[in-house]
Amino acid sequence: MIENYFIYNDIDSRDFGIKCGTFDNFTFPKKRIDTITIEGRNGTLHETDNCYDSYDRSIECYFSKSENIPLIAKWLQGSGKLRLSNNLNKVFDVTINNNIDLTSVAEYWYNFILKFEVQPINESYQEYEITNIENEFDIKGTIEASPILELTGEGDYQIQINNKNIYIYNLEGTIVIDTKMMIATIDNVNASNKIGGDDLSQIKLNLVNNNITINNPYESFKIKYREANLC
């Protein structure tokens, strides 16, 4: 029999002797929709910003009473990355939102429920890389993804991604632009003053027919992304 486990902030629950019961069913995140009532008009109108709400999820855990409880308590707190053994390629952004209450279930075993607030979009553990931008390309996943761009060259550049623009000024070497974290770096030093154009949060890779152009010659260009899913 295969026992379930989880990985939280790159630490495997089995390292603490923690195993899990059956994982609950997937939750499809709820889209934010505001209901608008207009006086004199029948029915209602609905407005959305096309964003999704977070949701709650819980895991039933158990471990031997011989394990180091203070270390477990120190590890299982705050916010971080969660992976479940039934699909280790999915990475969830979560916050642990409960105190851990231990229940003695047998002479040598404790049981507890771990509750998470889960952000609506999870990403793949595997990172994908694209270097050929001469033709339109598709990506994996079920929702648009926020890419990391790596451009090596010299001079000024305009990168156009699906009709959104990033301008790079006076580049010498390699710049890394993380559109999810909304930061640009050169040699791991903040270089956000070297870029302009559209807000980085608007730079997305579509599921199909992505079109990318760069206006000047460059030495190398890479697009990295993790596939994004809603459940």
PDB file of C-alpha atoms in Angstrom, residues 65-220:
ATOM      1  CA  LYS A  65       4.999   9.981  19.290  1.00  0.00           C
ATOM      2  CA  SER A  66       8.751   9.447  19.135  1.00  0.00           C
ATOM      3  CA  GLU A  67       9.133  12.256  16.548  1.00  0.00           C
ATOM      4  CA  ASN A  68      10.471  15.702  17.470  1.00  0.00           C
ATOM      5  CA  ILE A  69       7.291  17.729  18.017  1.00  0.00           C
ATOM      6  CA  PRO A  70       8.982  21.173  18.449  1.00  0.00           C
ATOM      7  CA  LEU A  71      10.747  20.794  15.080  1.00  0.00           C
ATOM      8  CA  ILE A  72       7.491  19.777  13.407  1.00  0.00           C
ATOM      9  CA  ALA A  73       5.708  22.779  14.902  1.00  0.00           C
ATOM     10  CA  LYS A  74       8.471  25.125  13.735  1.00  0.00           C
ATOM     11  CA  TRP A  75       8.308  23.737  10.192  1.00  0.00           C
ATOM     12  CA  LEU A  76       4.518  23.700   9.758  1.00  0.00           C
ATOM     13  CA  GLN A  77       3.744  27.415   9.952  1.00  0.00           C
ATOM     14  CA  GLY A  78       3.583  30.521   7.779  1.00  0.00           C
ATOM     15  CA  SER A  79       3.387  30.630   3.990  1.00  0.00           C
ATOM     16  CA  GLY A  80       5.170  28.549   1.389  1.00  0.00           C
ATOM     17  CA  LYS A  81       5.061  25.987  -1.403  1.00  0.00           C
ATOM     18  CA  LEU A  82       3.086  22.757  -1.075  1.00  0.00           C
ATOM     19  CA  ARG A  83       3.340  19.586  -3.183  1.00  0.00           C
ATOM     20  CA  LEU A  84       1.219  16.467  -2.693  1.00  0.00           C
ATOM     21  CA  SER A  85       2.369  12.923  -3.380  1.00  0.00           C
ATOM     22  CA  ASN A  86      -0.578  12.206  -5.706  1.00  0.00           C
ATOM     23  CA  ASN A  87       0.825  14.770  -8.188  1.00  0.00           C
ATOM     24  CA  LEU A  88       4.285  16.054  -7.291  1.00  0.00           C
ATOM     25  CA  ASN A  89       4.478  18.218 -10.418  1.00  0.00           C
ATOM     26  CA  LYS A  90       1.863  20.638  -9.029  1.00  0.00           C
ATOM     27  CA  VAL A  91       3.093  23.389  -6.703  1.00  0.00           C
ATOM     28  CA  PHE A  92       0.529  25.254  -4.593  1.00  0.00           C
ATOM     29  CA  ASP A  93       1.109  28.608  -2.879  1.00  0.00           C
ATOM     30  CA  VAL A  94      -0.382  28.149   0.585  1.00  0.00           C
ATOM     31  CA  THR A  95      -0.622  29.633   4.065  1.00  0.00           C
ATOM     32  CA  ILE A  96      -1.079  27.387   7.091  1.00  0.00           C
ATOM     33  CA  ASN A  97      -4.002  28.947   8.933  1.00  0.00           C
ATOM     34  CA  ASN A  98      -4.594  26.790  11.999  1.00  0.00           C
ATOM     35  CA  ASN A  99      -2.973  25.801  15.241  1.00  0.00           C
ATOM     36  CA  ILE A 100      -1.956  22.153  15.209  1.00  0.00           C
ATOM     37  CA  ASP A 101      -3.901  20.200  17.815  1.00  0.00           C
ATOM     38  CA  LEU A 102      -2.496  16.730  18.418  1.00  0.00           C
ATOM     39  CA  THR A 103      -4.887  13.880  19.155  1.00  0.00           C
ATOM     40  CA  SER A 104      -3.643  10.611  20.556  1.00  0.00           C
ATOM     41  CA  VAL A 105      -5.067   7.863  18.330  1.00  0.00           C
ATOM     42  CA  ALA A 106      -3.106   4.939  19.722  1.00  0.00           C
ATOM     43  CA  GLU A 107      -0.441   4.241  22.293  1.00  0.00           C
ATOM     44  CA  TYR A 108       2.360   5.344  19.947  1.00  0.00           C
ATOM     45  CA  TRP A 109       0.633   7.634  17.418  1.00  0.00           C
ATOM     46  CA  TYR A 110      -0.582  11.222  17.104  1.00  0.00           C
ATOM     47  CA  ASN A 111      -3.148  12.536  14.631  1.00  0.00           C
ATOM     48  CA  PHE A 112      -3.737  16.150  13.525  1.00  0.00           C
ATOM     49  CA  ILE A 113      -5.487  18.162  10.800  1.00  0.00           C
ATOM     50  CA  LEU A 114      -3.405  20.617   8.779  1.00  0.00           C
ATOM     51  CA  LYS A 115      -5.451  23.430   7.232  1.00  0.00           C
ATOM     52  CA  PHE A 116      -4.275  25.618   4.356  1.00  0.00           C
ATOM     53  CA  GLU A 117      -5.463  28.706   2.552  1.00  0.00           C
ATOM     54  CA  VAL A 118      -4.615  27.893  -1.067  1.00  0.00           C
ATOM     55  CA  GLN A 119      -4.010  30.481  -3.776  1.00  0.00           C
ATOM     56  CA  PRO A 120      -6.179  29.818  -6.849  1.00  0.00           C
ATOM     57  CA  ILE A 121      -3.446  29.220  -9.436  1.00  0.00           C
ATOM     58  CA  ASN A 122      -0.911  26.433  -9.022  1.00  0.00           C
ATOM     59  CA  GLU A 123       2.210  26.025 -11.132  1.00  0.00           C
ATOM     60  CA  SER A 124       4.163  23.053 -12.396  1.00  0.00           C
ATOM     61  CA  TYR A 125       7.299  21.998 -10.522  1.00  0.00           C
ATOM     62  CA  GLN A 126       8.896  21.469 -13.919  1.00  0.00           C
ATOM     63  CA  GLU A 127      10.121  24.621 -15.626  1.00  0.00           C
ATOM     64  CA  TYR A 128       9.840  24.860 -19.411  1.00  0.00           C
ATOM     65  CA  GLU A 129      12.185  26.802 -21.679  1.00  0.00           C
ATOM     66  CA  ILE A 130      11.629  28.273 -25.146  1.00  0.00           C
ATOM     67  CA  THR A 131      14.444  29.654 -27.282  1.00  0.00           C
ATOM     68  CA  ASN A 132      12.865  29.665 -30.755  1.00  0.00           C
ATOM     69  CA  ILE A 133      10.596  32.708 -31.157  1.00  0.00           C
ATOM     70  CA  GLU A 134      10.615  32.843 -34.950  1.00  0.00           C
ATOM     71  CA  ASN A 135       7.151  31.275 -35.103  1.00  0.00           C
ATOM     72  CA  GLU A 136       4.037  31.446 -32.922  1.00  0.00           C
ATOM     73  CA  PHE A 137       4.066  28.854 -30.158  1.00  0.00           C
ATOM     74  CA  ASP A 138       1.710  27.268 -27.627  1.00  0.00           C
ATOM     75  CA  ILE A 139       2.310  26.463 -23.964  1.00  0.00           C
ATOM     76  CA  LYS A 140       1.118  23.810 -21.522  1.00  0.00           C
ATOM     77  CA  GLY A 141      -1.435  24.431 -18.768  1.00  0.00           C
ATOM     78  CA  THR A 142      -5.025  25.637 -18.489  1.00  0.00           C
ATOM     79  CA  ILE A 143      -4.501  29.353 -17.838  1.00  0.00           C
ATOM     80  CA  GLU A 144      -2.044  32.002 -19.049  1.00  0.00           C
ATOM     81  CA  ALA A 145       1.418  31.976 -17.468  1.00  0.00           C
ATOM     82  CA  SER A 146       3.813  34.662 -16.209  1.00  0.00           C
ATOM     83  CA  PRO A 147       7.205  34.116 -17.872  1.00  0.00           C
ATOM     84  CA  ILE A 148      10.807  34.811 -16.927  1.00  0.00           C
ATOM     85  CA  LEU A 149      12.759  36.438 -19.765  1.00  0.00           C
ATOM     86  CA  GLU A 150      16.553  36.258 -20.171  1.00  0.00           C
ATOM     87  CA  LEU A 151      18.095  38.509 -22.808  1.00  0.00           C
ATOM     88  CA  THR A 152      21.822  38.778 -23.539  1.00  0.00           C
ATOM     89  CA  GLY A 153      23.067  41.587 -25.756  1.00  0.00           C
ATOM     90  CA  GLU A 154      24.256  45.173 -25.969  1.00  0.00           C
ATOM     91  CA  GLY A 155      22.271  48.360 -26.538  1.00  0.00           C
ATOM     92  CA  ASP A 156      18.575  49.250 -26.396  1.00  0.00           C
ATOM     93  CA  TYR A 157      15.800  46.722 -27.003  1.00  0.00           C
ATOM     94  CA  GLN A 158      12.052  46.502 -27.425  1.00  0.00           C
ATOM     95  CA  ILE A 159      10.540  43.102 -26.628  1.00  0.00           C
ATOM     96  CA  GLN A 160       6.934  42.749 -27.752  1.00  0.00           C
ATOM     97  CA  ILE A 161       4.987  39.843 -26.239  1.00  0.00           C
ATOM     98  CA  ASN A 162       1.395  39.437 -27.419  1.00  0.00           C
ATOM     99  CA  ASN A 163       1.068  43.199 -28.084  1.00  0.00           C
ATOM    100  CA  LYS A 164       2.607  44.172 -24.731  1.00  0.00           C
ATOM    101  CA  ASN A 165       5.993  45.913 -24.697  1.00  0.00           C
ATOM    102  CA  ILE A 166       9.099  45.834 -22.536  1.00  0.00           C
ATOM    103  CA  TYR A 167      11.838  48.391 -23.236  1.00  0.00           C
ATOM    104  CA  ILE A 168      15.410  47.709 -22.130  1.00  0.00           C
ATOM    105  CA  TYR A 169      17.890  50.570 -21.980  1.00  0.00           C
ATOM    106  CA  ASN A 170      21.665  50.436 -22.490  1.00  0.00           C
ATOM    107  CA  LEU A 171      22.054  46.718 -21.850  1.00  0.00           C
ATOM    108  CA  GLU A 172      25.527  45.261 -21.426  1.00  0.00           C
ATOM    109  CA  GLY A 173      25.378  41.547 -20.687  1.00  0.00           C
ATOM    110  CA  THR A 174      22.361  39.538 -19.509  1.00  0.00           C
ATOM    111  CA  ILE A 175      19.170  40.880 -17.940  1.00  0.00           C
ATOM    112  CA  VAL A 176      16.613  38.601 -16.259  1.00  0.00           C
ATOM    113  CA  ILE A 177      13.034  39.887 -16.141  1.00  0.00           C
ATOM    114  CA  ASP A 178      10.667  38.017 -13.815  1.00  0.00           C
ATOM    115  CA  THR A 179       7.145  39.110 -14.753  1.00  0.00           C
ATOM    116  CA  LYS A 180       5.513  37.258 -11.825  1.00  0.00           C
ATOM    117  CA  MET A 181       7.733  38.868  -9.184  1.00  0.00           C
ATOM    118  CA  MET A 182       7.771  42.084 -11.278  1.00  0.00           C
ATOM    119  CA  ILE A 183      11.504  42.631 -11.024  1.00  0.00           C
ATOM    120  CA  ALA A 184      14.492  42.819 -13.380  1.00  0.00           C
ATOM    121  CA  THR A 185      18.015  41.829 -12.341  1.00  0.00           C
ATOM    122  CA  ILE A 186      21.521  41.877 -13.785  1.00  0.00           C
ATOM    123  CA  ASP A 187      24.014  39.596 -11.988  1.00  0.00           C
ATOM    124  CA  ASN A 188      21.381  39.143  -9.243  1.00  0.00           C
ATOM    125  CA  VAL A 189      21.301  42.920  -8.616  1.00  0.00           C
ATOM    126  CA  ASN A 190      18.074  44.887  -9.014  1.00  0.00           C
ATOM    127  CA  ALA A 191      18.012  46.469 -12.480  1.00  0.00           C
ATOM    128  CA  SER A 192      14.402  47.621 -12.683  1.00  0.00           C
ATOM    129  CA  ASN A 193      15.666  51.103 -13.621  1.00  0.00           C
ATOM    130  CA  LYS A 194      16.902  49.581 -16.906  1.00  0.00           C
ATOM    131  CA  ILE A 195      13.426  48.697 -18.181  1.00  0.00           C
ATOM    132  CA  GLY A 196      10.196  50.442 -19.127  1.00  0.00           C
ATOM    133  CA  GLY A 197       6.976  49.845 -21.041  1.00  0.00           C
ATOM    134  CA  ASP A 198       3.845  48.000 -19.944  1.00  0.00           C
ATOM    135  CA  ASP A 199       3.417  46.868 -16.358  1.00  0.00           C
ATOM    136  CA  LEU A 200       5.198  43.521 -15.963  1.00  0.00           C
ATOM    137  CA  SER A 201       2.062  41.982 -14.409  1.00  0.00           C
ATOM    138  CA  GLN A 202       0.404  42.389 -17.840  1.00  0.00           C
ATOM    139  CA  ILE A 203       3.070  40.329 -19.624  1.00  0.00           C
ATOM    140  CA  LYS A 204       1.518  36.883 -20.078  1.00  0.00           C
ATOM    141  CA  LEU A 205       1.974  33.819 -22.246  1.00  0.00           C
ATOM    142  CA  ASN A 206      -1.290  32.682 -23.815  1.00  0.00           C
ATOM    143  CA  LEU A 207      -2.144  29.019 -24.095  1.00  0.00           C
ATOM    144  CA  VAL A 208      -2.017  29.286 -27.898  1.00  0.00           C
ATOM    145  CA  ASN A 209      -0.532  31.524 -30.601  1.00  0.00           C
ATOM    146  CA  ASN A 210       2.090  33.437 -28.625  1.00  0.00           C
ATOM    147  CA  ASN A 211       3.900  36.026 -30.724  1.00  0.00           C
ATOM    148  CA  ILE A 212       7.219  37.524 -29.603  1.00  0.00           C
ATOM    149  CA  THR A 213       9.480  39.947 -31.445  1.00  0.00           C
ATOM    150  CA  ILE A 214      12.738  41.719 -30.522  1.00  0.00           C
ATOM    151  CA  ASN A 215      13.649  44.809 -32.512  1.00  0.00           C
ATOM    152  CA  ASN A 216      17.481  44.598 -32.497  1.00  0.00           C
ATOM    153  CA  PRO A 217      20.085  41.829 -32.864  1.00  0.00           C
ATOM    154  CA  TYR A 218      20.919  39.995 -29.630  1.00  0.00           C
ATOM    155  CA  GLU A 219      23.230  37.242 -28.498  1.00  0.00           C
ATOM    156  CA  SER A 220      20.662  34.974 -26.830  1.00  0.00           C
TER     157      SER A 220
END
